[in-house]
Amino acid sequence: MRFKPEPPFTHGQTPRIGVVWANLGTPDAPTPSALRRYLGEFLSDPRVVEIPALVWKVILHGIILRVRPAKSAAKYASVWTPDGSPLAVWTQRQAKLLQGYLGERGHAVTVMPAMRYGQPSIASALDALRAQGADKILVLPAYPQYSGATTASTFDAVSHWVQKTRRVPALRLVAEYHDHPAYIEALAASVRAHWKVEGPSRMLVMSFHGMPERTLHLGDPYHCQCHKTARLLAEALELSKDQYRVTFQSRFGKAKWLEPSTEPTLKALPAQGHERVDVICPGFVADCLETLEEIQMEGKEAFMHAGGKQFHYIPCLNADHAGISALVQIATEQLAGWPTTAVPQDADGKASAARAREMGANR
């Protein structure tokens, strides 16, 4: 096995600590060709589609990648912004804010945004941190609930990078934070802020990304963690069981998926006496195609067509102060034991050589 060349090293340089803020991914553009590349990478991951490789390769390249890219491109085009994909825009902004908030609290760390599929890749983010001298790296996925298709796949990408790296830094991987008090409170604060403007709703739908039901039976904790997040959020908002629903969206293929499904639930609510519904997606930390097009557009249309009168989508935490503060708390806890105190600088803005040696010795 050949290893990648190591970045230049200077004796006495102060080691740094890095954080990779990793989201799922997004195409480079809302075009069929870009979607074909993105979906080809995404759907080729055995963590995402657990079908025998030879069988799935024929289906993927013979059918799906011939038909789906154009349809998906139209959906992406409906939510694309002048700055690009909403998911990419929010992920980059969150990384900057996370580094800034950590810096304000005295933690000298570098935060790099990354995507499991698409760009910037996890490998490129890790390379960039190593090039800056990071010898300790925390990988923080943007998935509060653990799933093999998201969290474990992210860790696979880190593992592949490790296998090609000569000097491997100390690594910490955050598996989940679905029940972290700061995360739950940030979600609750976003709902309260919405209700302060629009008034409280008698029905709050909490929609999570769907997964094949077989993953639950095979031991994936995702379904249970989604329900725990929903229960804790409901408790924080003092909701009774008849004031909220837990649903799953984004079904794909003919296999049985986790239920109840979001769209059928929204269609049924008007007949049950709910003319208004508020929808939140607690499994997403940044707005993306699944929240903006599937919920805010398609979900609203389904609800209103079924007789609903008011549909409100409550945005993801995005760059919300409470949301970033929650990520800071989670990251700080995970960084415990790694010296992250900022290195004092001299008048020229350079770290004191003596202090740098001291910090380096301590690390």
Short mmCIF file of the C-alpha atoms (twelve columns), coordinates in Angstrom:
data_MODEL
# 
_entry.id   MODEL 
# 
loop_
_atom_site.group_PDB 
_atom_site.id 
_atom_site.type_symbol 
_atom_site.label_atom_id 
_atom_site.label_alt_id 
_atom_site.label_comp_id 
_atom_site.label_asym_id 
_atom_site.label_seq_id 
_atom_site.Cartn_x 
_atom_site.Cartn_y 
_atom_site.Cartn_z 
_atom_site.pdbx_PDB_model_num 
ATOM 1   C CA . MET A 1   0.000   0.000  0.000   1 
ATOM 2   C CA . ARG A 2   1.278   3.450  -0.913  1 
ATOM 3   C CA . PHE A 3   0.696   6.273  1.530   1 
ATOM 4   C CA . LYS A 4   0.088   9.913  0.663   1 
ATOM 5   C CA . PRO A 5   3.029   12.285 1.207   1 
ATOM 6   C CA . GLU A 6   2.971   13.965 4.587   1 
ATOM 7   C CA . PRO A 7   2.583   17.763 4.741   1 
ATOM 8   C CA . PRO A 8   5.789   19.771 5.448   1 
ATOM 9   C CA . PHE A 9   6.745   19.676 9.109   1 
ATOM 10  C CA . THR A 10  8.748   22.249 11.066  1 
ATOM 11  C CA . HIS A 11  10.269  21.241 14.378  1 
ATOM 12  C CA . GLY A 12  8.873   23.296 17.211  1 
ATOM 13  C CA . GLN A 13  5.639   24.198 15.448  1 
ATOM 14  C CA . THR A 14  2.609   24.289 17.683  1 
ATOM 15  C CA . PRO A 15  0.298   21.309 17.125  1 
ATOM 16  C CA . ARG A 16  -3.308  22.226 16.412  1 
ATOM 17  C CA . ILE A 17  -6.646  20.621 17.064  1 
ATOM 18  C CA . GLY A 18  -9.142  20.234 14.247  1 
ATOM 19  C CA . VAL A 19  -12.854 19.580 13.985  1 
ATOM 20  C CA . VAL A 20  -14.542 18.123 10.912  1 
ATOM 21  C CA . TRP A 21  -18.179 19.233 10.688  1 
ATOM 22  C CA . ALA A 22  -19.526 16.530 8.375   1 
ATOM 23  C CA . ASN A 23  -22.887 16.587 6.623   1 
ATOM 24  C CA . LEU A 24  -24.338 14.087 4.159   1 
ATOM 25  C CA . GLY A 25  -23.775 15.816 0.835   1 
ATOM 26  C CA . THR A 26  -25.255 17.692 -2.070  1 
ATOM 27  C CA . PRO A 27  -24.738 17.918 -5.833  1 
ATOM 28  C CA . ASP A 28  -22.561 20.675 -7.268  1 
ATOM 29  C CA . ALA A 29  -25.404 22.071 -9.365  1 
ATOM 30  C CA . PRO A 30  -29.134 21.444 -9.967  1 
ATOM 31  C CA . THR A 31  -28.454 19.706 -13.280 1 
ATOM 32  C CA . PRO A 32  -28.964 16.116 -14.472 1 
ATOM 33  C CA . SER A 33  -25.219 15.578 -14.997 1 
ATOM 34  C CA . ALA A 34  -24.358 16.838 -11.498 1 
ATOM 35  C CA . LEU A 35  -27.135 14.727 -9.987  1 
ATOM 36  C CA . ARG A 36  -25.906 11.678 -11.880 1 
ATOM 37  C CA . ARG A 37  -22.447 12.061 -10.329 1 
ATOM 38  C CA . TYR A 38  -23.836 12.715 -6.869  1 
ATOM 39  C CA . LEU A 39  -26.410 9.919  -6.897  1 
ATOM 40  C CA . GLY A 40  -23.867 7.528  -8.372  1 
ATOM 41  C CA . GLU A 41  -21.583 8.080  -5.385  1 
ATOM 42  C CA . PHE A 42  -24.374 8.182  -2.813  1 
ATOM 43  C CA . LEU A 43  -26.301 5.127  -3.992  1 
ATOM 44  C CA . SER A 44  -23.138 3.057  -4.544  1 
ATOM 45  C CA . ASP A 45  -22.435 3.105  -0.802  1 
ATOM 46  C CA . PRO A 46  -23.305 -0.331 0.663   1 
ATOM 47  C CA . ARG A 47  -24.219 1.452  3.905   1 
ATOM 48  C CA . VAL A 48  -27.001 3.256  2.027   1 
ATOM 49  C CA . VAL A 49  -28.319 0.406  -0.098  1 
ATOM 50  C CA . GLU A 50  -27.901 -3.056 1.422   1 
ATOM 51  C CA . ILE A 51  -28.531 -5.089 -1.729  1 
ATOM 52  C CA . PRO A 52  -26.001 -7.582 -3.193  1 
ATOM 53  C CA . ALA A 53  -23.514 -5.465 -5.151  1 
ATOM 54  C CA . LEU A 54  -23.840 -7.208 -8.512  1 
ATOM 55  C CA . VAL A 55  -27.639 -7.028 -8.481  1 
ATOM 56  C CA . TRP A 56  -27.709 -3.421 -7.305  1 
ATOM 57  C CA . LYS A 57  -25.096 -2.296 -9.834  1 
ATOM 58  C CA . VAL A 58  -27.330 -3.431 -12.691 1 
ATOM 59  C CA . ILE A 59  -30.364 -1.652 -11.212 1 
ATOM 60  C CA . LEU A 60  -28.434 1.512  -10.357 1 
ATOM 61  C CA . HIS A 61  -26.661 1.994  -13.672 1 
ATOM 62  C CA . GLY A 62  -29.263 0.376  -15.870 1 
ATOM 63  C CA . ILE A 63  -32.358 2.138  -14.516 1 
ATOM 64  C CA . ILE A 64  -31.980 4.636  -11.661 1 
ATOM 65  C CA . LEU A 65  -29.113 6.754  -13.003 1 
ATOM 66  C CA . ARG A 66  -30.857 6.945  -16.363 1 
ATOM 67  C CA . VAL A 67  -34.179 8.171  -14.976 1 
ATOM 68  C CA . ARG A 68  -33.794 9.786  -11.570 1 
ATOM 69  C CA . PRO A 69  -31.157 12.526 -12.202 1 
ATOM 70  C CA . ALA A 70  -33.470 14.696 -14.316 1 
ATOM 71  C CA . LYS A 71  -36.319 14.418 -11.806 1 
ATOM 72  C CA . SER A 72  -34.038 15.126 -8.862  1 
ATOM 73  C CA . ALA A 73  -32.414 18.061 -10.671 1 
ATOM 74  C CA . ALA A 74  -35.816 19.737 -11.026 1 
ATOM 75  C CA . LYS A 75  -36.428 19.338 -7.306  1 
ATOM 76  C CA . TYR A 76  -33.021 20.774 -6.417  1 
ATOM 77  C CA . ALA A 77  -33.592 23.688 -8.797  1 
ATOM 78  C CA . SER A 78  -36.721 24.621 -6.822  1 
ATOM 79  C CA . VAL A 79  -34.686 25.239 -3.646  1 
ATOM 80  C CA . TRP A 80  -31.318 26.323 -5.092  1 
ATOM 81  C CA . THR A 81  -30.048 29.698 -3.907  1 
ATOM 82  C CA . PRO A 82  -27.760 32.288 -5.561  1 
ATOM 83  C CA . ASP A 83  -25.010 30.994 -3.244  1 
ATOM 84  C CA . GLY A 84  -25.630 27.351 -4.156  1 
ATOM 85  C CA . SER A 85  -27.209 24.367 -2.455  1 
ATOM 86  C CA . PRO A 86  -28.948 25.291 0.833   1 
ATOM 87  C CA . LEU A 87  -27.262 22.368 2.574   1 
ATOM 88  C CA . ALA A 88  -23.811 23.470 1.413   1 
ATOM 89  C CA . VAL A 89  -24.464 27.104 2.338   1 
ATOM 90  C CA . TRP A 90  -25.680 26.270 5.840   1 
ATOM 91  C CA . THR A 91  -22.959 23.669 6.477   1 
ATOM 92  C CA . GLN A 92  -20.210 26.140 5.584   1 
ATOM 93  C CA . ARG A 93  -21.801 28.870 7.695   1 
ATOM 94  C CA . GLN A 94  -22.228 26.512 10.642  1 
ATOM 95  C CA . ALA A 95  -18.556 25.514 10.457  1 
ATOM 96  C CA . LYS A 96  -17.464 29.169 10.552  1 
ATOM 97  C CA . LEU A 97  -19.785 29.968 13.432  1 
ATOM 98  C CA . LEU A 98  -18.744 26.858 15.343  1 
ATOM 99  C CA . GLN A 99  -15.085 27.867 15.067  1 
ATOM 100 C CA . GLY A 100 -15.923 31.438 16.057  1 
ATOM 101 C CA . TYR A 101 -18.028 30.437 19.062  1 
ATOM 102 C CA . LEU A 102 -15.359 27.983 20.228  1 
ATOM 103 C CA . GLY A 103 -12.736 30.704 19.820  1 
ATOM 104 C CA . GLU A 104 -14.756 33.102 21.950  1 
ATOM 105 C CA . ARG A 105 -14.690 30.474 24.676  1 
ATOM 106 C CA . GLY A 106 -10.905 30.209 24.476  1 
ATOM 107 C CA . HIS A 107 -10.651 27.061 22.338  1 
ATOM 108 C CA . ALA A 108 -8.061  27.397 19.559  1 
ATOM 109 C CA . VAL A 109 -9.433  24.882 17.060  1 
ATOM 110 C CA . THR A 110 -9.892  24.866 13.295  1 
ATOM 111 C CA . VAL A 111 -13.280 23.712 12.018  1 
ATOM 112 C CA . MET A 112 -13.581 22.351 8.487   1 
ATOM 113 C CA . PRO A 113 -16.905 21.645 6.732   1 
ATOM 114 C CA . ALA A 114 -17.129 18.360 4.842   1 
ATOM 115 C CA . MET A 115 -19.594 16.213 2.918   1 
ATOM 116 C CA . ARG A 116 -19.823 12.450 2.926   1 
ATOM 117 C CA . TYR A 117 -20.805 12.587 -0.738  1 
ATOM 118 C CA . GLY A 118 -19.746 15.433 -2.984  1 
ATOM 119 C CA . GLN A 119 -17.428 18.319 -2.140  1 
ATOM 120 C CA . PRO A 120 -15.646 19.224 0.030   1 
ATOM 121 C CA . SER A 121 -14.983 15.585 0.806   1 
ATOM 122 C CA . ILE A 122 -14.174 14.252 4.251   1 
ATOM 123 C CA . ALA A 123 -10.728 13.228 3.008   1 
ATOM 124 C CA . SER A 124 -10.000 16.754 1.740   1 
ATOM 125 C CA . ALA A 125 -11.086 18.261 5.068   1 
ATOM 126 C CA . LEU A 126 -8.813  15.872 6.974   1 
ATOM 127 C CA . ASP A 127 -5.944  16.633 4.587   1 
ATOM 128 C CA . ALA A 128 -6.453  20.364 5.099   1 
ATOM 129 C CA . LEU A 129 -6.361  19.989 8.879   1 
ATOM 130 C CA . ARG A 130 -3.218  17.873 8.739   1 
ATOM 131 C CA . ALA A 131 -1.603  20.471 6.447   1 
ATOM 132 C CA . GLN A 132 -2.262  23.057 9.158   1 
ATOM 133 C CA . GLY A 133 -0.505  20.875 11.713  1 
ATOM 134 C CA . ALA A 134 -3.505  19.251 13.405  1 
ATOM 135 C CA . ASP A 135 -2.425  16.215 15.388  1 
ATOM 136 C CA . LYS A 136 -5.791  15.714 17.072  1 
ATOM 137 C CA . ILE A 137 -9.054  15.741 15.123  1 
ATOM 138 C CA . LEU A 138 -12.660 15.497 16.260  1 
ATOM 139 C CA . VAL A 139 -15.168 14.262 13.659  1 
ATOM 140 C CA . LEU A 140 -18.606 15.698 14.423  1 
ATOM 141 C CA . PRO A 141 -21.333 14.440 12.057  1 
ATOM 142 C CA . ALA A 142 -24.371 16.625 11.441  1 
ATOM 143 C CA . TYR A 143 -26.653 13.694 12.294  1 
ATOM 144 C CA . PRO A 144 -28.064 13.869 15.833  1 
ATOM 145 C CA . GLN A 145 -29.491 10.326 15.554  1 
ATOM 146 C CA . TYR A 146 -27.100 7.477  14.744  1 
ATOM 147 C CA . SER A 147 -27.729 5.525  11.566  1 
ATOM 148 C CA . GLY A 148 -25.520 3.115  9.694   1 
ATOM 149 C CA . ALA A 149 -26.432 4.914  6.458   1 
ATOM 150 C CA . THR A 150 -25.224 8.286  7.711   1 
ATOM 151 C CA . THR A 151 -23.034 8.201  10.828  1 
ATOM 152 C CA . ALA A 152 -21.329 4.869  10.157  1 
ATOM 153 C CA . SER A 153 -20.824 5.787  6.503   1 
ATOM 154 C CA . THR A 154 -19.081 8.972  7.623   1 
ATOM 155 C CA . PHE A 155 -16.821 6.926  9.867   1 
ATOM 156 C CA . ASP A 156 -16.114 4.621  6.891   1 
ATOM 157 C CA . ALA A 157 -14.849 7.644  4.943   1 
ATOM 158 C CA . VAL A 158 -12.582 8.577  7.871   1 
ATOM 159 C CA . SER A 159 -11.317 4.993  8.014   1 
ATOM 160 C CA . HIS A 160 -10.530 4.993  4.283   1 
ATOM 161 C CA . TRP A 161 -8.532  8.182  4.776   1 
ATOM 162 C CA . VAL A 162 -6.642  6.632  7.694   1 
ATOM 163 C CA . GLN A 163 -5.664  3.646  5.558   1 
ATOM 164 C CA . LYS A 164 -3.869  5.978  3.130   1 
ATOM 165 C CA . THR A 165 -2.230  8.183  5.757   1 
ATOM 166 C CA . ARG A 166 1.281   7.617  7.085   1 
ATOM 167 C CA . ARG A 167 1.048   9.694  10.268  1 
ATOM 168 C CA . VAL A 168 -2.456  9.255  11.615  1 
ATOM 169 C CA . PRO A 169 -3.593  11.936 14.082  1 
ATOM 170 C CA . ALA A 170 -5.472  11.140 17.246  1 
ATOM 171 C CA . LEU A 171 -9.123  10.807 16.233  1 
ATOM 172 C CA . ARG A 172 -12.404 11.088 18.114  1 
ATOM 173 C CA . LEU A 173 -15.710 10.260 16.451  1 
ATOM 174 C CA . VAL A 174 -19.024 11.571 17.772  1 
ATOM 175 C CA . ALA A 175 -21.631 8.851  17.240  1 
ATOM 176 C CA . GLU A 176 -24.795 10.639 18.344  1 
ATOM 177 C CA . TYR A 177 -26.324 13.487 20.327  1 
ATOM 178 C CA . HIS A 178 -30.023 12.809 19.854  1 
ATOM 179 C CA . ASP A 179 -30.780 13.270 23.536  1 
ATOM 180 C CA . HIS A 180 -28.238 15.926 24.464  1 
ATOM 181 C CA . PRO A 181 -29.993 18.521 26.653  1 
ATOM 182 C CA . ALA A 182 -28.531 21.466 24.705  1 
ATOM 183 C CA . TYR A 183 -29.702 20.034 21.388  1 
ATOM 184 C CA . ILE A 184 -33.197 19.362 22.737  1 
ATOM 185 C CA . GLU A 185 -33.422 22.844 24.238  1 
ATOM 186 C CA . ALA A 186 -32.282 24.425 20.960  1 
ATOM 187 C CA . LEU A 187 -35.094 22.607 19.143  1 
ATOM 188 C CA . ALA A 188 -37.607 23.629 21.792  1 
ATOM 189 C CA . ALA A 189 -36.455 27.254 21.614  1 
ATOM 190 C CA . SER A 190 -37.006 27.289 17.847  1 
ATOM 191 C CA . VAL A 191 -40.561 26.017 18.289  1 
ATOM 192 C CA . ARG A 192 -41.293 28.527 21.041  1 
ATOM 193 C CA . ALA A 193 -39.963 31.357 18.871  1 
ATOM 194 C CA . HIS A 194 -42.263 30.248 16.051  1 
ATOM 195 C CA . TRP A 195 -45.259 30.027 18.365  1 
ATOM 196 C CA . LYS A 196 -44.500 33.470 19.754  1 
ATOM 197 C CA . VAL A 197 -45.091 34.868 16.263  1 
ATOM 198 C CA . GLU A 198 -47.785 32.528 14.912  1 
ATOM 199 C CA . GLY A 199 -49.454 31.400 18.126  1 
ATOM 200 C CA . PRO A 200 -49.355 27.828 19.474  1 
ATOM 201 C CA . SER A 201 -50.598 24.942 17.376  1 
ATOM 202 C CA . ARG A 202 -52.713 22.016 18.486  1 
ATOM 203 C CA . MET A 203 -50.635 19.664 16.335  1 
ATOM 204 C CA . LEU A 204 -46.856 19.464 15.918  1 
ATOM 205 C CA . VAL A 205 -45.566 16.904 13.420  1 
ATOM 206 C CA . MET A 206 -41.956 15.832 13.952  1 
ATOM 207 C CA . SER A 207 -40.737 14.418 10.659  1 
ATOM 208 C CA . PHE A 208 -37.518 12.400 10.503  1 
ATOM 209 C CA . HIS A 209 -35.759 10.981 7.472   1 
ATOM 210 C CA . GLY A 210 -36.979 7.489  6.690   1 
ATOM 211 C CA . MET A 211 -35.024 4.240  6.686   1 
ATOM 212 C CA . PRO A 212 -35.960 0.718  5.571   1 
ATOM 213 C CA . GLU A 213 -37.724 -1.073 8.407   1 
ATOM 214 C CA . ARG A 214 -35.291 -3.984 8.193   1 
ATOM 215 C CA . THR A 215 -32.522 -1.741 9.567   1 
ATOM 216 C CA . LEU A 216 -34.449 -1.549 12.840  1 
ATOM 217 C CA . HIS A 217 -34.675 -5.330 13.084  1 
ATOM 218 C CA . LEU A 218 -30.983 -5.651 12.246  1 
ATOM 219 C CA . GLY A 219 -30.042 -3.513 15.243  1 
ATOM 220 C CA . ASP A 220 -29.751 0.049  13.924  1 
ATOM 221 C CA . PRO A 221 -30.775 2.363  16.812  1 
ATOM 222 C CA . TYR A 222 -32.005 5.153  14.515  1 
ATOM 223 C CA . HIS A 223 -35.751 4.506  14.940  1 
ATOM 224 C CA . CYS A 224 -35.511 4.415  18.724  1 
ATOM 225 C CA . GLN A 225 -33.337 7.510  18.875  1 
ATOM 226 C CA . CYS A 226 -35.774 9.464  16.694  1 
ATOM 227 C CA . HIS A 227 -38.584 8.595  19.069  1 
ATOM 228 C CA . LYS A 228 -36.473 9.573  22.075  1 
ATOM 229 C CA . THR A 229 -35.656 12.944 20.504  1 
ATOM 230 C CA . ALA A 230 -39.370 13.477 19.825  1 
ATOM 231 C CA . ARG A 231 -40.374 12.494 23.359  1 
ATOM 232 C CA . LEU A 232 -37.805 14.795 24.955  1 
ATOM 233 C CA . LEU A 233 -38.806 17.673 22.681  1 
ATOM 234 C CA . ALA A 234 -42.474 17.122 23.499  1 
ATOM 235 C CA . GLU A 235 -41.646 17.123 27.211  1 
ATOM 236 C CA . ALA A 236 -39.669 20.349 26.869  1 
ATOM 237 C CA . LEU A 237 -42.673 21.930 25.126  1 
ATOM 238 C CA . GLU A 238 -45.109 20.377 27.644  1 
ATOM 239 C CA . LEU A 239 -47.079 18.653 24.888  1 
ATOM 240 C CA . SER A 240 -49.485 15.824 25.568  1 
ATOM 241 C CA . LYS A 241 -49.318 12.696 23.391  1 
ATOM 242 C CA . ASP A 242 -52.283 13.826 21.299  1 
ATOM 243 C CA . GLN A 243 -50.576 17.129 20.439  1 
ATOM 244 C CA . TYR A 244 -47.750 15.712 18.341  1 
ATOM 245 C CA . ARG A 245 -46.950 12.995 15.808  1 
ATOM 246 C CA . VAL A 246 -43.684 11.279 14.915  1 
ATOM 247 C CA . THR A 247 -43.387 10.474 11.212  1 
ATOM 248 C CA . PHE A 248 -40.784 9.402  8.637   1 
ATOM 249 C CA . GLN A 249 -40.246 10.886 5.185   1 
ATOM 250 C CA . SER A 250 -38.167 10.323 2.023   1 
ATOM 251 C CA . ARG A 251 -39.163 6.789  1.090   1 
ATOM 252 C CA . PHE A 252 -37.248 5.124  -1.744  1 
ATOM 253 C CA . GLY A 253 -37.871 1.822  -3.518  1 
ATOM 254 C CA . LYS A 254 -40.421 -0.892 -2.827  1 
ATOM 255 C CA . ALA A 255 -39.125 -2.164 0.525   1 
ATOM 256 C CA . LYS A 256 -41.115 -1.547 3.705   1 
ATOM 257 C CA . TRP A 257 -39.915 1.634  5.416   1 
ATOM 258 C CA . LEU A 258 -40.337 3.009  8.906   1 
ATOM 259 C CA . GLU A 259 -43.859 4.220  9.582   1 
ATOM 260 C CA . PRO A 260 -45.997 6.233  9.881   1 
ATOM 261 C CA . SER A 261 -45.085 8.107  6.722   1 
ATOM 262 C CA . THR A 262 -45.127 11.898 6.790   1 
ATOM 263 C CA . GLU A 263 -47.260 12.682 3.735   1 
ATOM 264 C CA . PRO A 264 -50.125 10.241 4.510   1 
ATOM 265 C CA . THR A 265 -50.149 11.585 8.072   1 
ATOM 266 C CA . LEU A 266 -50.446 15.173 6.823   1 
ATOM 267 C CA . LYS A 267 -53.271 14.160 4.478   1 
ATOM 268 C CA . ALA A 268 -55.183 12.512 7.321   1 
ATOM 269 C CA . LEU A 269 -54.926 15.338 9.865   1 
ATOM 270 C CA . PRO A 270 -57.669 17.651 8.432   1 
ATOM 271 C CA . ALA A 271 -60.237 14.867 8.684   1 
ATOM 272 C CA . GLN A 272 -59.202 14.414 12.320  1 
ATOM 273 C CA . GLY A 273 -60.082 18.020 13.092  1 
ATOM 274 C CA . HIS A 274 -56.662 19.617 12.637  1 
ATOM 275 C CA . GLU A 275 -57.007 22.563 10.269  1 
ATOM 276 C CA . ARG A 276 -53.550 23.837 11.222  1 
ATOM 277 C CA . VAL A 277 -50.323 21.883 11.489  1 
ATOM 278 C CA . ASP A 278 -46.765 22.881 12.391  1 
ATOM 279 C CA . VAL A 279 -43.963 20.654 11.097  1 
ATOM 280 C CA . ILE A 280 -40.398 20.426 12.368  1 
ATOM 281 C CA . CYS A 281 -37.589 18.098 11.203  1 
ATOM 282 C CA . PRO A 282 -35.471 17.317 14.303  1 
ATOM 283 C CA . GLY A 283 -33.148 14.955 12.435  1 
ATOM 284 C CA . PHE A 284 -31.781 17.710 10.204  1 
ATOM 285 C CA . VAL A 285 -29.558 20.465 11.582  1 
ATOM 286 C CA . ALA A 286 -29.582 22.397 8.293   1 
ATOM 287 C CA . ASP A 287 -32.311 22.993 5.749   1 
ATOM 288 C CA . CYS A 288 -31.928 21.019 2.557   1 
ATOM 289 C CA . LEU A 289 -33.918 19.400 -0.249  1 
ATOM 290 C CA . GLU A 290 -35.702 17.071 2.167   1 
ATOM 291 C CA . THR A 291 -36.968 19.895 4.365   1 
ATOM 292 C CA . LEU A 292 -37.502 22.706 1.874   1 
ATOM 293 C CA . GLU A 293 -38.930 20.813 -1.096  1 
ATOM 294 C CA . GLU A 294 -40.328 17.663 0.454   1 
ATOM 295 C CA . ILE A 295 -41.873 19.244 3.555   1 
ATOM 296 C CA . GLN A 296 -42.294 22.979 2.971   1 
ATOM 297 C CA . MET A 297 -43.552 22.480 -0.589  1 
ATOM 298 C CA . GLU A 298 -44.874 18.954 -1.136  1 
ATOM 299 C CA . GLY A 299 -45.980 18.426 2.462   1 
ATOM 300 C CA . LYS A 300 -47.850 21.715 2.501   1 
ATOM 301 C CA . GLU A 301 -49.561 20.914 -0.794  1 
ATOM 302 C CA . ALA A 302 -50.690 17.510 0.484   1 
ATOM 303 C CA . PHE A 303 -52.061 18.970 3.723   1 
ATOM 304 C CA . MET A 304 -53.869 21.885 2.089   1 
ATOM 305 C CA . HIS A 305 -55.320 19.699 -0.679  1 
ATOM 306 C CA . ALA A 306 -56.736 17.400 2.005   1 
ATOM 307 C CA . GLY A 307 -58.656 20.293 3.575   1 
ATOM 308 C CA . GLY A 308 -56.077 21.889 5.839   1 
ATOM 309 C CA . LYS A 309 -56.167 25.646 6.390   1 
ATOM 310 C CA . GLN A 310 -52.776 26.593 7.859   1 
ATOM 311 C CA . PHE A 311 -49.449 24.852 7.302   1 
ATOM 312 C CA . HIS A 312 -46.279 26.084 9.019   1 
ATOM 313 C CA . TYR A 313 -42.828 24.629 8.499   1 
ATOM 314 C CA . ILE A 314 -40.444 25.438 11.352  1 
ATOM 315 C CA . PRO A 315 -36.933 25.818 9.856   1 
ATOM 316 C CA . CYS A 316 -33.960 23.750 10.971  1 
ATOM 317 C CA . LEU A 317 -31.550 25.227 13.497  1 
ATOM 318 C CA . ASN A 318 -29.287 26.423 10.661  1 
ATOM 319 C CA . ALA A 319 -27.278 29.395 12.008  1 
ATOM 320 C CA . ASP A 320 -29.545 29.944 15.013  1 
ATOM 321 C CA . HIS A 321 -27.646 31.068 18.112  1 
ATOM 322 C CA . ALA A 322 -29.127 28.334 20.313  1 
ATOM 323 C CA . GLY A 323 -28.317 25.693 17.713  1 
ATOM 324 C CA . ILE A 324 -24.689 26.740 17.298  1 
ATOM 325 C CA . SER A 325 -24.341 27.062 21.073  1 
ATOM 326 C CA . ALA A 326 -25.588 23.477 21.399  1 
ATOM 327 C CA . LEU A 327 -22.974 22.274 18.908  1 
ATOM 328 C CA . VAL A 328 -20.318 24.195 20.834  1 
ATOM 329 C CA . GLN A 329 -21.306 22.455 24.050  1 
ATOM 330 C CA . ILE A 330 -21.300 19.042 22.373  1 
ATOM 331 C CA . ALA A 331 -17.924 19.696 20.750  1 
ATOM 332 C CA . THR A 332 -16.427 21.042 23.985  1 
ATOM 333 C CA . GLU A 333 -17.476 17.927 25.877  1 
ATOM 334 C CA . GLN A 334 -15.996 15.695 23.184  1 
ATOM 335 C CA . LEU A 335 -12.736 17.685 23.150  1 
ATOM 336 C CA . ALA A 336 -12.273 17.197 26.910  1 
ATOM 337 C CA . GLY A 337 -8.700  16.286 27.772  1 
ATOM 338 C CA . TRP A 338 -7.260  17.817 24.623  1 
ATOM 339 C CA . PRO A 339 -5.581  21.181 25.443  1 
ATOM 340 C CA . THR A 340 -7.408  23.731 23.304  1 
ATOM 341 C CA . THR A 341 -6.462  26.928 25.093  1 
ATOM 342 C CA . ALA A 342 -5.475  29.636 22.645  1 
ATOM 343 C CA . VAL A 343 -1.723  30.248 22.397  1 
ATOM 344 C CA . PRO A 344 -0.738  33.791 23.497  1 
ATOM 345 C CA . GLN A 345 0.661   35.873 20.616  1 
ATOM 346 C CA . ASP A 346 3.351   38.520 20.499  1 
ATOM 347 C CA . ALA A 347 3.009   41.969 18.983  1 
ATOM 348 C CA . ASP A 348 3.577   40.582 15.476  1 
ATOM 349 C CA . GLY A 349 0.653   38.169 15.888  1 
ATOM 350 C CA . LYS A 350 2.947   35.143 16.203  1 
ATOM 351 C CA . ALA A 351 2.809   32.665 19.028  1 
ATOM 352 C CA . SER A 352 5.521   33.018 21.635  1 
ATOM 353 C CA . ALA A 353 8.222   30.444 20.823  1 
ATOM 354 C CA . ALA A 354 8.574   29.439 24.459  1 
ATOM 355 C CA . ARG A 355 4.834   29.140 24.899  1 
ATOM 356 C CA . ALA A 356 4.556   27.220 21.639  1 
ATOM 357 C CA . ARG A 357 7.169   24.721 22.838  1 
ATOM 358 C CA . GLU A 358 5.317   24.403 26.138  1 
ATOM 359 C CA . MET A 359 2.010   23.778 24.407  1 
ATOM 360 C CA . GLY A 360 3.640   21.339 22.042  1 
ATOM 361 C CA . ALA A 361 5.192   19.429 24.940  1 
ATOM 362 C CA . ASN A 362 1.877   19.255 26.696  1 
ATOM 363 C CA . ARG A 363 0.254   17.776 23.595  1 
# 
